[in-house]
mmCIF file with all atom_site columns, C-alpha atoms in Angstrom:
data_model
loop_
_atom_site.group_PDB
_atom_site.id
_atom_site.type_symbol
_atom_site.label_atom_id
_atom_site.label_alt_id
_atom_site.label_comp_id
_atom_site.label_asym_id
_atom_site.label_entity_id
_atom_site.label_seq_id
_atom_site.pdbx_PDB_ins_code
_atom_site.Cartn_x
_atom_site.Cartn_y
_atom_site.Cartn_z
_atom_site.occupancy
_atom_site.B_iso_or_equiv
_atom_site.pdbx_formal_charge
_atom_site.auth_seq_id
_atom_site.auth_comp_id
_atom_site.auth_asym_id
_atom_site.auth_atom_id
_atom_site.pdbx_PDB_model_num
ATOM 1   C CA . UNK A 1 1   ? 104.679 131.087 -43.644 1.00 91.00 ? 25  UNK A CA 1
ATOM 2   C CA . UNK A 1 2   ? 108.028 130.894 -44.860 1.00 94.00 ? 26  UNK A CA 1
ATOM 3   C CA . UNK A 1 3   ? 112.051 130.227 -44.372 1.00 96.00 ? 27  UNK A CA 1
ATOM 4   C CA . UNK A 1 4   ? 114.314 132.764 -45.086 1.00 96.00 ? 28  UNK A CA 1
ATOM 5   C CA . UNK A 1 5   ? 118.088 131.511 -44.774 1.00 97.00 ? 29  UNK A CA 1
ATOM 6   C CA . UNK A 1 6   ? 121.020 134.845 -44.290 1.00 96.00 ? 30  UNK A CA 1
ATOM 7   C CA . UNK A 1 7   ? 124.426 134.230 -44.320 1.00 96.00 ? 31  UNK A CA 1
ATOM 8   C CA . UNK A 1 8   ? 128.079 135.219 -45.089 1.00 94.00 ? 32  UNK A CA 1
ATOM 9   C CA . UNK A 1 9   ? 131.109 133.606 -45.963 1.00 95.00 ? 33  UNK A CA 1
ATOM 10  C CA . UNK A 1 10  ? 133.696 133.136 -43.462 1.00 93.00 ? 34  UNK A CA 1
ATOM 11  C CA . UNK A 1 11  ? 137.100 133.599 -44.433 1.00 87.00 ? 35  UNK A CA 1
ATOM 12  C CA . UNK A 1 12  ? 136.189 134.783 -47.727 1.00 88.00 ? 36  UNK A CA 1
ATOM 13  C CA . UNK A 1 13  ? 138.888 136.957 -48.369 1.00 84.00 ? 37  UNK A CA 1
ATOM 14  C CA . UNK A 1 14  ? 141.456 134.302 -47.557 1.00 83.00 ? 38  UNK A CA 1
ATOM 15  C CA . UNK A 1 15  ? 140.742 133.248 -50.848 1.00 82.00 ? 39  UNK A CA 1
ATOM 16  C CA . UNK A 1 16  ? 142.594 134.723 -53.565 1.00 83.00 ? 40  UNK A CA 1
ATOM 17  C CA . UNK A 1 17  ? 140.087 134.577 -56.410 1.00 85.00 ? 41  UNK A CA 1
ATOM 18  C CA . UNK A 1 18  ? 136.596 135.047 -55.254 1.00 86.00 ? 42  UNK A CA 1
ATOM 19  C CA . UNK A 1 19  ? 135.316 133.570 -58.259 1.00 88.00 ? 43  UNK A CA 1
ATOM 20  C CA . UNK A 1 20  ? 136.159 130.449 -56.237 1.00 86.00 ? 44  UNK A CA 1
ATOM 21  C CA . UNK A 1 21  ? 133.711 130.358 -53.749 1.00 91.00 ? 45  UNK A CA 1
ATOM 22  C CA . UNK A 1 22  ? 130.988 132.460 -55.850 1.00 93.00 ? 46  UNK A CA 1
ATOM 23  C CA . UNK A 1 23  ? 130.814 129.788 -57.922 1.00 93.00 ? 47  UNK A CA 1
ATOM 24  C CA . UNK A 1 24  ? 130.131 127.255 -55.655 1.00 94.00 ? 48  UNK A CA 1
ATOM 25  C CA . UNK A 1 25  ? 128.240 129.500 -53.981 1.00 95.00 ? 49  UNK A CA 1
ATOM 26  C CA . UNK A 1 26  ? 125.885 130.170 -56.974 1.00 95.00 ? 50  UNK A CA 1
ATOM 27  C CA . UNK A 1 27  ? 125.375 126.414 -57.548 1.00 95.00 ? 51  UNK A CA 1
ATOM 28  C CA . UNK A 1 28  ? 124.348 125.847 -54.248 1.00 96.00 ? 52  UNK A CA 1
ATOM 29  C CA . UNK A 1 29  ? 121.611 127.937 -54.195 1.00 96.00 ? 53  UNK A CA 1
ATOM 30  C CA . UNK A 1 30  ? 120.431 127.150 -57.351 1.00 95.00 ? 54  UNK A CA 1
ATOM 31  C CA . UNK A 1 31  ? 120.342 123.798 -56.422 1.00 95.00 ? 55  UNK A CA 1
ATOM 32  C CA . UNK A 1 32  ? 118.082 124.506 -53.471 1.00 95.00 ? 56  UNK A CA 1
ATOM 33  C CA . UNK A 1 33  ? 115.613 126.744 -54.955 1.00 93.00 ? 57  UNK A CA 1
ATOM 34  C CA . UNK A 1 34  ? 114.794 126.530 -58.600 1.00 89.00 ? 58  UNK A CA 1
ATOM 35  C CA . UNK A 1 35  ? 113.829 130.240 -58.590 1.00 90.00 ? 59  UNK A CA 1
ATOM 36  C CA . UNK A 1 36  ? 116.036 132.747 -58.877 1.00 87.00 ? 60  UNK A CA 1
ATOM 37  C CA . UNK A 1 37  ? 114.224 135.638 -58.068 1.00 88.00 ? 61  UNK A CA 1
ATOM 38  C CA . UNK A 1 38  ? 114.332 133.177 -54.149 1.00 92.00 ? 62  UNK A CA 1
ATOM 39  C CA . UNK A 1 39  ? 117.603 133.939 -53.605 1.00 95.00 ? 63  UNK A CA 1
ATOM 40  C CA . UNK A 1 40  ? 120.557 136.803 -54.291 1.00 93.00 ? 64  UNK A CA 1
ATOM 41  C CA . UNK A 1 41  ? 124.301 137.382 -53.076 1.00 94.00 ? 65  UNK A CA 1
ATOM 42  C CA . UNK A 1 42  ? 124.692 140.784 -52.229 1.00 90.00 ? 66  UNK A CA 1
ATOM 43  C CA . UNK A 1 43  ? 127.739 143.017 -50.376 1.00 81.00 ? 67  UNK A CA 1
ATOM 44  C CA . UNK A 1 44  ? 130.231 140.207 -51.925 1.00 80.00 ? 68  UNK A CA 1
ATOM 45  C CA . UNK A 1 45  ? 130.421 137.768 -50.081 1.00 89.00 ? 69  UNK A CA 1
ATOM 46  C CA . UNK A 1 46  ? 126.554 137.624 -47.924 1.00 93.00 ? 70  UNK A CA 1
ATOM 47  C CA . UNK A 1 47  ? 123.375 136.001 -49.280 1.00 96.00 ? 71  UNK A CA 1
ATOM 48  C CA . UNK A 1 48  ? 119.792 135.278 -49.107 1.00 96.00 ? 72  UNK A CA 1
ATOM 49  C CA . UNK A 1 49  ? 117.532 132.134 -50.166 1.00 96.00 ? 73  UNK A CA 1
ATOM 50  C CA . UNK A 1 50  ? 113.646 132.201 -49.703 1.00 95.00 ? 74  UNK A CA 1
ATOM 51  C CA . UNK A 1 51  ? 112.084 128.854 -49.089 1.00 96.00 ? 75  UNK A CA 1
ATOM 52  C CA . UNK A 1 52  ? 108.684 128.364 -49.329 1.00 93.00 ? 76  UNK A CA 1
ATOM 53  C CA . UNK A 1 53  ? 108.717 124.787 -47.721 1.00 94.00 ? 77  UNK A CA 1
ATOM 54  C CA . UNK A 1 54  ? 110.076 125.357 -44.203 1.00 95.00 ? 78  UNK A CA 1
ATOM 55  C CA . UNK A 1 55  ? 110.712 121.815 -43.832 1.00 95.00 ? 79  UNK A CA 1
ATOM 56  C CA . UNK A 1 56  ? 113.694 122.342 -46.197 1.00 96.00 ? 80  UNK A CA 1
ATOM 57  C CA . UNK A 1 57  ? 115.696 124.829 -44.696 1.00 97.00 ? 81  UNK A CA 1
ATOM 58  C CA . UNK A 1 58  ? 117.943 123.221 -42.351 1.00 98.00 ? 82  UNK A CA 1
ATOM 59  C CA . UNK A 1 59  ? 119.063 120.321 -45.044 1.00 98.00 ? 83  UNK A CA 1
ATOM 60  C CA . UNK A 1 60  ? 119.584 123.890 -47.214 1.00 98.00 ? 84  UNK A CA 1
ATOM 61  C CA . UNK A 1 61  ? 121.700 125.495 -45.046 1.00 98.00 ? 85  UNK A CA 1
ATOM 62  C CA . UNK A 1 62  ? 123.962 121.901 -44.201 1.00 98.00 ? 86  UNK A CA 1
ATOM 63  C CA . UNK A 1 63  ? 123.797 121.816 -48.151 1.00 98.00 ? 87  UNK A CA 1
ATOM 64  C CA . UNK A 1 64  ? 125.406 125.507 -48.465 1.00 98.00 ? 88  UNK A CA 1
ATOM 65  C CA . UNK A 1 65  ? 127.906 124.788 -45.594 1.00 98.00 ? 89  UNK A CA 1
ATOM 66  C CA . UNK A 1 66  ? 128.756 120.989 -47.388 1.00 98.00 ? 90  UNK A CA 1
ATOM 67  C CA . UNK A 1 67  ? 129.333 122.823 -50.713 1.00 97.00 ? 91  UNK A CA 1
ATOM 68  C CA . UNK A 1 68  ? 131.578 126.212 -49.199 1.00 97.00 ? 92  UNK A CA 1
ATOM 69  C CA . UNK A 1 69  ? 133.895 123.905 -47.158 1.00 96.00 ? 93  UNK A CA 1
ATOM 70  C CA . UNK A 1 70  ? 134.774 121.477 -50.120 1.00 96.00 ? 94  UNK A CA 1
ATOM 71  C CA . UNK A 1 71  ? 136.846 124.812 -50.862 1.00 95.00 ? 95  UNK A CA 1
ATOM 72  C CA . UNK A 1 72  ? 139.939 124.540 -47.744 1.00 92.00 ? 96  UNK A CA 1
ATOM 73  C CA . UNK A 1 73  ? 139.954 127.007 -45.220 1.00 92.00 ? 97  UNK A CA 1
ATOM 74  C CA . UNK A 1 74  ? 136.453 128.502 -45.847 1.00 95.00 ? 98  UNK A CA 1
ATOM 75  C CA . UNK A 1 75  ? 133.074 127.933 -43.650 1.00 96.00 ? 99  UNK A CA 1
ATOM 76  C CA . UNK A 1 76  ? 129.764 129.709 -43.504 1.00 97.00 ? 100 UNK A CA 1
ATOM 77  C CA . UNK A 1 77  ? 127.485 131.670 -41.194 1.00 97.00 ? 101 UNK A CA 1
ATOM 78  C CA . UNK A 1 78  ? 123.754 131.061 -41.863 1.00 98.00 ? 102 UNK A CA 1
ATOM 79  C CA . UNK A 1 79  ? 120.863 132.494 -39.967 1.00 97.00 ? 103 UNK A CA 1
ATOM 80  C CA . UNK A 1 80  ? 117.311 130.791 -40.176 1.00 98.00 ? 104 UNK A CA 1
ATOM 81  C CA . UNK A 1 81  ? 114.464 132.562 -39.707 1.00 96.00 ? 105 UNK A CA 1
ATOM 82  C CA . UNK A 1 82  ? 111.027 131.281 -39.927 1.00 96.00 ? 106 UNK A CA 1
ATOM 83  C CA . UNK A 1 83  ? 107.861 132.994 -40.230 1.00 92.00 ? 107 UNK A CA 1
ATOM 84  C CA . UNK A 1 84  ? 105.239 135.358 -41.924 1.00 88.00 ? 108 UNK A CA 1
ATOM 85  C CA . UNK A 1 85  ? 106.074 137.126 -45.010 1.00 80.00 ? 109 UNK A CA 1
ATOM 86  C CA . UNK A 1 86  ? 104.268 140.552 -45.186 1.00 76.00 ? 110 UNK A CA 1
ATOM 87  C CA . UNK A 1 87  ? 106.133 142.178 -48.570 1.00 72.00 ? 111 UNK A CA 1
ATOM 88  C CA . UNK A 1 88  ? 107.154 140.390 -51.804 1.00 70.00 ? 112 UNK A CA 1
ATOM 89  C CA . UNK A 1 89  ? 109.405 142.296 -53.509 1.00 70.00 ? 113 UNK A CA 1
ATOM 90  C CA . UNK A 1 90  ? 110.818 141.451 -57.287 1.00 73.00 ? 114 UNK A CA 1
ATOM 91  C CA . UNK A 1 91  ? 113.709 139.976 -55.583 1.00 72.00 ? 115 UNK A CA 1
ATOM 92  C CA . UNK A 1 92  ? 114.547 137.956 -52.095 1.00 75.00 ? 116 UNK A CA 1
ATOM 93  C CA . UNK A 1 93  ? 116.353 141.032 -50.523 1.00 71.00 ? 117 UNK A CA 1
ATOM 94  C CA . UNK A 1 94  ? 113.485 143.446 -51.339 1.00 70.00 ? 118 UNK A CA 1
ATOM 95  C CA . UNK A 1 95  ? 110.801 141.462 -49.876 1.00 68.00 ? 119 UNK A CA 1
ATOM 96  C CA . UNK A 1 96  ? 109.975 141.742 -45.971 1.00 69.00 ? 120 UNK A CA 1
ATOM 97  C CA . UNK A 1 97  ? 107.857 140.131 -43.527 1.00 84.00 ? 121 UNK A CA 1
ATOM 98  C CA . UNK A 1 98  ? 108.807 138.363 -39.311 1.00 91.00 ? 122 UNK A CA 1
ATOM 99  C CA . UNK A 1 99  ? 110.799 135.624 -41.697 1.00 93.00 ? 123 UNK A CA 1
ATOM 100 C CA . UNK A 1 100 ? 113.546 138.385 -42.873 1.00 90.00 ? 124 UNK A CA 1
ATOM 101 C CA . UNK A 1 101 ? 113.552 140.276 -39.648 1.00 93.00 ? 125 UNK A CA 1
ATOM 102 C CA . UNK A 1 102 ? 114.516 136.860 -37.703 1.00 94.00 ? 126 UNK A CA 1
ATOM 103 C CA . UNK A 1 103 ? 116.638 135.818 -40.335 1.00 94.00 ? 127 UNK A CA 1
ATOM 104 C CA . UNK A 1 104 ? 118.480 139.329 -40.427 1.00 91.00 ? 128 UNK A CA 1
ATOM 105 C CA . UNK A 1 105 ? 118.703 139.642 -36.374 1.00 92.00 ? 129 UNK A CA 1
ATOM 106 C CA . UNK A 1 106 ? 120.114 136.218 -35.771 1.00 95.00 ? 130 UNK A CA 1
ATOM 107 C CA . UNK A 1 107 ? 122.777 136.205 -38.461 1.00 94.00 ? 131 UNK A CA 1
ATOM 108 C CA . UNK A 1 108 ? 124.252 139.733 -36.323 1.00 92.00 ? 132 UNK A CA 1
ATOM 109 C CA . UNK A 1 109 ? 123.502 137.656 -33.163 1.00 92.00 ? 133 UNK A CA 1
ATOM 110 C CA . UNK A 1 110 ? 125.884 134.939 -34.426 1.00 94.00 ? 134 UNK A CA 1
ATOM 111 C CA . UNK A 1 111 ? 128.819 137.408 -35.003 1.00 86.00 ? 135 UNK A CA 1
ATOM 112 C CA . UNK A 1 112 ? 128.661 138.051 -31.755 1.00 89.00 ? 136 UNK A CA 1
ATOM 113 C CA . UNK A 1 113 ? 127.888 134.361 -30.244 1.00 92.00 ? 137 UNK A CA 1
ATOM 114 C CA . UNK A 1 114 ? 130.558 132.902 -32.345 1.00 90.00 ? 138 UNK A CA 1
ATOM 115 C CA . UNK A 1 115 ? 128.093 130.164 -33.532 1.00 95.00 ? 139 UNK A CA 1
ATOM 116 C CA . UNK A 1 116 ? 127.251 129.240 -37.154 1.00 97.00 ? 140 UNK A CA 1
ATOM 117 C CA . UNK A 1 117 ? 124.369 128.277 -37.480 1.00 98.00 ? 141 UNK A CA 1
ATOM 118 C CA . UNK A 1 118 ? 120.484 129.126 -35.441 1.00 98.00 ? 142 UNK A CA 1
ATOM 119 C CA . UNK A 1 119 ? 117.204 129.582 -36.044 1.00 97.00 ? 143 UNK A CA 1
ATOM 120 C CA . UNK A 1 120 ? 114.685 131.538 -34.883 1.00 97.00 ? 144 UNK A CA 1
ATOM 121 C CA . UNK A 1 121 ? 110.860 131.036 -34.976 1.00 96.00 ? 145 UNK A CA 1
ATOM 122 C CA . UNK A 1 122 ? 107.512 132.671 -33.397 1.00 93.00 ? 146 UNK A CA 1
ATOM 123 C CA . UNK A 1 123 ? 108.162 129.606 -31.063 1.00 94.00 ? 147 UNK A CA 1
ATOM 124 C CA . UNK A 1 124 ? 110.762 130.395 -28.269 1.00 95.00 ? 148 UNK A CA 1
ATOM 125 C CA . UNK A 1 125 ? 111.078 126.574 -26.490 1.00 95.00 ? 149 UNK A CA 1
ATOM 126 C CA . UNK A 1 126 ? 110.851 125.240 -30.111 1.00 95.00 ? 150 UNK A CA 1
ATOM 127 C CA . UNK A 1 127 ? 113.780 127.667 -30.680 1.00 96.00 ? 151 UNK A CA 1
ATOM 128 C CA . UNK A 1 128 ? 115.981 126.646 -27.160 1.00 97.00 ? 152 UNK A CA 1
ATOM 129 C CA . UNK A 1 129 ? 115.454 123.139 -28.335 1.00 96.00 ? 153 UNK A CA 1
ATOM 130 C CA . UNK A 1 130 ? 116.391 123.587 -31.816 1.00 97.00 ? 154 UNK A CA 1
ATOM 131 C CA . UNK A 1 131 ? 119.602 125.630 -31.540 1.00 97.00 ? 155 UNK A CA 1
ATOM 132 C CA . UNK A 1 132 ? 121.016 123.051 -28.759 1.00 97.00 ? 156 UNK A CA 1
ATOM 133 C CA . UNK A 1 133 ? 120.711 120.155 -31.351 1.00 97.00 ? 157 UNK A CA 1
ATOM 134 C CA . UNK A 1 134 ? 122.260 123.002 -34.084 1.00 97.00 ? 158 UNK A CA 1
ATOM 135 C CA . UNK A 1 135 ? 125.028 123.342 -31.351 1.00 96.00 ? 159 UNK A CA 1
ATOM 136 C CA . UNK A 1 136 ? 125.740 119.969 -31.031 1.00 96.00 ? 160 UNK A CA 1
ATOM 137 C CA . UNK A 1 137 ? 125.177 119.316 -34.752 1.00 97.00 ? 161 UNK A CA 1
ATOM 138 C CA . UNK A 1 138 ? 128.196 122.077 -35.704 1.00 97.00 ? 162 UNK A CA 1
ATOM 139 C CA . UNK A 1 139 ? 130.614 120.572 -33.158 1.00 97.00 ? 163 UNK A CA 1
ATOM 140 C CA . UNK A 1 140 ? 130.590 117.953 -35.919 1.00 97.00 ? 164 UNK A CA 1
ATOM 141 C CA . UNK A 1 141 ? 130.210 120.212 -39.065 1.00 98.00 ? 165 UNK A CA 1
ATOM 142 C CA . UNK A 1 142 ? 132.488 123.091 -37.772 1.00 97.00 ? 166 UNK A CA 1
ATOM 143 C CA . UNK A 1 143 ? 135.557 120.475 -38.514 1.00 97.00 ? 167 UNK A CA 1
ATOM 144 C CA . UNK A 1 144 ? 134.541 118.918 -41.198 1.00 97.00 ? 168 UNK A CA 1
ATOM 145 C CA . UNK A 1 145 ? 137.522 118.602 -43.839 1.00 96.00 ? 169 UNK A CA 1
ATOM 146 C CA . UNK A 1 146 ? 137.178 118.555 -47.082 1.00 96.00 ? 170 UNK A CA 1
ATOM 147 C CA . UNK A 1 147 ? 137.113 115.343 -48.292 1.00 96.00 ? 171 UNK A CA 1
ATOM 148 C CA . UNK A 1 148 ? 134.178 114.760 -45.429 1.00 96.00 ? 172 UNK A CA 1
ATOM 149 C CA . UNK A 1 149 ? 132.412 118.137 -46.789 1.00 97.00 ? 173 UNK A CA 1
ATOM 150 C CA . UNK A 1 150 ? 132.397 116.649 -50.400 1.00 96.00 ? 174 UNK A CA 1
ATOM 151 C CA . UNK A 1 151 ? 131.247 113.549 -49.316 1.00 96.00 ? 175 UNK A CA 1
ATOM 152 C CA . UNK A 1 152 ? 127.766 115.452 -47.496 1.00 97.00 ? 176 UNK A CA 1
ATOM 153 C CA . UNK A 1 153 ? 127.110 117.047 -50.309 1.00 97.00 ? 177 UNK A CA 1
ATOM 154 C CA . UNK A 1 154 ? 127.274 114.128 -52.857 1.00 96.00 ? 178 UNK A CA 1
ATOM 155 C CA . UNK A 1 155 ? 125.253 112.199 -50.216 1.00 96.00 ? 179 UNK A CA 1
ATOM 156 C CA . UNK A 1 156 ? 122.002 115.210 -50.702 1.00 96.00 ? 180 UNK A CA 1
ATOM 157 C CA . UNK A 1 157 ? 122.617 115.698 -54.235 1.00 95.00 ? 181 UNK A CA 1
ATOM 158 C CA . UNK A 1 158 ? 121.948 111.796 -54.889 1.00 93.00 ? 182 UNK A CA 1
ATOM 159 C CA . UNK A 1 159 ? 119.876 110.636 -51.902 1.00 91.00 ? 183 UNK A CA 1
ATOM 160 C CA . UNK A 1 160 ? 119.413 107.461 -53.279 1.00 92.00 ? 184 UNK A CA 1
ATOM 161 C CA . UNK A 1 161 ? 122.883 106.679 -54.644 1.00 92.00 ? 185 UNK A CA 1
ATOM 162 C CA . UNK A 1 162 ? 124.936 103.920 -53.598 1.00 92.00 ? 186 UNK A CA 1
ATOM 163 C CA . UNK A 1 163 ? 128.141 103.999 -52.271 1.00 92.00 ? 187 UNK A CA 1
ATOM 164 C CA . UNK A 1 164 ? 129.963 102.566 -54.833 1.00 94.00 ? 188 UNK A CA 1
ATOM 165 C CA . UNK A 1 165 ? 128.336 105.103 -57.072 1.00 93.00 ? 189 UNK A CA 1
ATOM 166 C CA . UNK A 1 166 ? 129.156 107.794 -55.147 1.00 93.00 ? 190 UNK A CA 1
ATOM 167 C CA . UNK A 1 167 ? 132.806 106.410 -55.050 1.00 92.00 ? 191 UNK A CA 1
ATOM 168 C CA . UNK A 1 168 ? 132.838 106.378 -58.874 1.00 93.00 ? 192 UNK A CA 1
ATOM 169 C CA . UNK A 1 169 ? 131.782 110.438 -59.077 1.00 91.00 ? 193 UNK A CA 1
ATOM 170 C CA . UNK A 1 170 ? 135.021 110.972 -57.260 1.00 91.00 ? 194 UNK A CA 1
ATOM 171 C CA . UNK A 1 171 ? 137.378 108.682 -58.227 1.00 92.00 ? 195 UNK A CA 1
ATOM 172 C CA . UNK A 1 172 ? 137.229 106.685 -54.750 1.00 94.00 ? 196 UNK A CA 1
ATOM 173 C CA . UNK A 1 173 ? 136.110 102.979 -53.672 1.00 94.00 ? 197 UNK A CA 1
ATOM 174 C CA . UNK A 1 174 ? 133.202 102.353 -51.775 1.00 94.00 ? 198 UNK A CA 1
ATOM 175 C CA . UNK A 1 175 ? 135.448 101.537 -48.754 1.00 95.00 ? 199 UNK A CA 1
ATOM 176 C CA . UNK A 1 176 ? 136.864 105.312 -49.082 1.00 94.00 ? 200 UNK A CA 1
ATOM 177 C CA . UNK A 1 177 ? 132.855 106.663 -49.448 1.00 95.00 ? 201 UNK A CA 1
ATOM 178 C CA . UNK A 1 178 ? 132.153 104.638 -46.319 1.00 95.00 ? 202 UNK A CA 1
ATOM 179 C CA . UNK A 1 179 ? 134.605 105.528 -44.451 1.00 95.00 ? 203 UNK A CA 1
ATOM 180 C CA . UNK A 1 180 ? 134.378 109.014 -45.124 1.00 96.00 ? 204 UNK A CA 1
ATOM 181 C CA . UNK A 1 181 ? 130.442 109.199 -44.260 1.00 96.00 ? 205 UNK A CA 1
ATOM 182 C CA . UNK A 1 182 ? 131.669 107.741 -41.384 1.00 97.00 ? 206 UNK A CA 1
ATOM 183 C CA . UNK A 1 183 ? 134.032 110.816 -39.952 1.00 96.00 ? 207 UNK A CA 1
ATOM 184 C CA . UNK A 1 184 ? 131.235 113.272 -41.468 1.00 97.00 ? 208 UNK A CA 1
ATOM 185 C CA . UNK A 1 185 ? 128.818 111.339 -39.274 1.00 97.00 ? 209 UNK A CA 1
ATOM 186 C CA . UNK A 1 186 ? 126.673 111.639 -42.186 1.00 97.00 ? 210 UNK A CA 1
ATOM 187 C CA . UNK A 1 187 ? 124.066 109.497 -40.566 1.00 96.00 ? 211 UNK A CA 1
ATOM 188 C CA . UNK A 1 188 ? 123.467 110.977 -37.116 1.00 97.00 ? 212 UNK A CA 1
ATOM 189 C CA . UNK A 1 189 ? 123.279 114.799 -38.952 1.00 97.00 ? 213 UNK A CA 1
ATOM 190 C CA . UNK A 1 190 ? 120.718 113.016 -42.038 1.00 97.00 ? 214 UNK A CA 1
ATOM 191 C CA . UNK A 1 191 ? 119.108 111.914 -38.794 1.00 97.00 ? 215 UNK A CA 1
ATOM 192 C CA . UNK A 1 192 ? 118.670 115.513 -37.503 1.00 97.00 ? 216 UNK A CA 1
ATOM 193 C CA . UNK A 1 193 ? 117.791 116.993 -40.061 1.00 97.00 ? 217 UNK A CA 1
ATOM 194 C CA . UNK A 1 194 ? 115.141 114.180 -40.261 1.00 96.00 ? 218 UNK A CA 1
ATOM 195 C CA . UNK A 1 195 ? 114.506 115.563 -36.507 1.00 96.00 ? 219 UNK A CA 1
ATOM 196 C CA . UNK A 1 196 ? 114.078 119.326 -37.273 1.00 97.00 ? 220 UNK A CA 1
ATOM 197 C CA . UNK A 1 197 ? 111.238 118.560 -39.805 1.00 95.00 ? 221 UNK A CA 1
ATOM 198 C CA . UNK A 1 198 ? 109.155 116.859 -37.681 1.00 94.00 ? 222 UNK A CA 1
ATOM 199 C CA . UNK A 1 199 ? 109.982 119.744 -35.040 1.00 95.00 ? 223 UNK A CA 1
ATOM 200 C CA . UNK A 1 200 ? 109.152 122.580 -37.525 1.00 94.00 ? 224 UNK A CA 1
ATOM 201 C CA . UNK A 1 201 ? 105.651 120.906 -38.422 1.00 89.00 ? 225 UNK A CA 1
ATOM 202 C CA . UNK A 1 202 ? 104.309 122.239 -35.170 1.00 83.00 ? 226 UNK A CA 1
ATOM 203 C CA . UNK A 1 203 ? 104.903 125.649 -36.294 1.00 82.00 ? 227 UNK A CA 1
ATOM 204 C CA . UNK A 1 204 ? 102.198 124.936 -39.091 1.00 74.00 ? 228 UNK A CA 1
ATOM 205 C CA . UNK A 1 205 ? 99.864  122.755 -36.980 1.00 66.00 ? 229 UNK A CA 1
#
């Protein structure tokens, strides 16, 4: 079994210089797999990122979205799809298996939905149950600035990190770091996240 996370920029050509985002973009995803034969941007501005331990994938794919809206007026679309992999192919995009095909579907489901971010498994209620807390979750997410996006993605870079640490990476007090984790509600999506892989464990019971 395996995660495969598909996505797409939104609002990518707003920005004048691509090299922008793809940077960012790049880091990101080295930063969640190690590997790079586990991930690959492809068509410009759409990408793919294998990983192997499924519990990882949704703090991935909050990771991605933290990173992409530090940069103003840009989000991200990102499809999770978890299953069997059939066909490994020398790179993410070559290889096949129910984990791609889910992953591949939903992102062209969420086009149409006008949602951000799903998942789909083998399991349907685990899926119903999953993509309301995802719903909920982006209601949050969706408007996060990007002083509140920054802030996420310091928090799951340095887990352990204090705030006044955190403060000093970005030139802000720990009063500023606090309060910022605050309007991210940092805690309550940690907590899901926290939620989901507890959830996805059942899939490998």
């Amino acid at each position: 079994m395996t995660s495969i996370l598909t996505g797409d920029i939104i609002r990518s050509r707003s920005v004048k210089n691509p090299e922008v985002w793809l940077s960012t973009l790049k880091e990101a995803l080295s930063l969640c797999s190690k590997n790079p034969s586990q991930w690959e941007i492809y068509r410009g501005d759409s990408f793919q990122l294998e990983l192997e331990d499924v519990g990882e994938s949704l703090k991935a794919a909050i990771y991605i979205k933290a990173c992409l809206k530090t940069i103003k007026g840009l989000d991200v679309r990102i499809a999770i799809g978890i299953g069997e992999k059939s066909f490994t192919g020398k790179t993410v995009v070559e290889s096949n298996g129910e984990a791609f095909q889910f992953s591949g579907d939903t992102l062209e489901n969420l086009k149409k939905e006008k949602v951000n971010l799903k998942i789909k498994t083998t399991n349907e209620q685990l899926n119903q149950e999953l993509n309301l807390y995802l719903k909920l979750a982006l209601t949050i997410m969706d408007h996060w600035t990007t002083n509140s996006a920054e802030i996420v993605k310091l928090y799951i870079e340095q887990p352990n990190a204090l705030q006044e640490e955190l403060g000093k990476l970005i030139g802000i007090n720990q009063n500023a770091v606090s309060s910022r984790q605050k309007r991210a509600h940092l805690e309550l999506i940690m907590q899901l996240e926290q939620h989901y892989r507890q959830k996805i464990k059942q899939l490998q019971a």
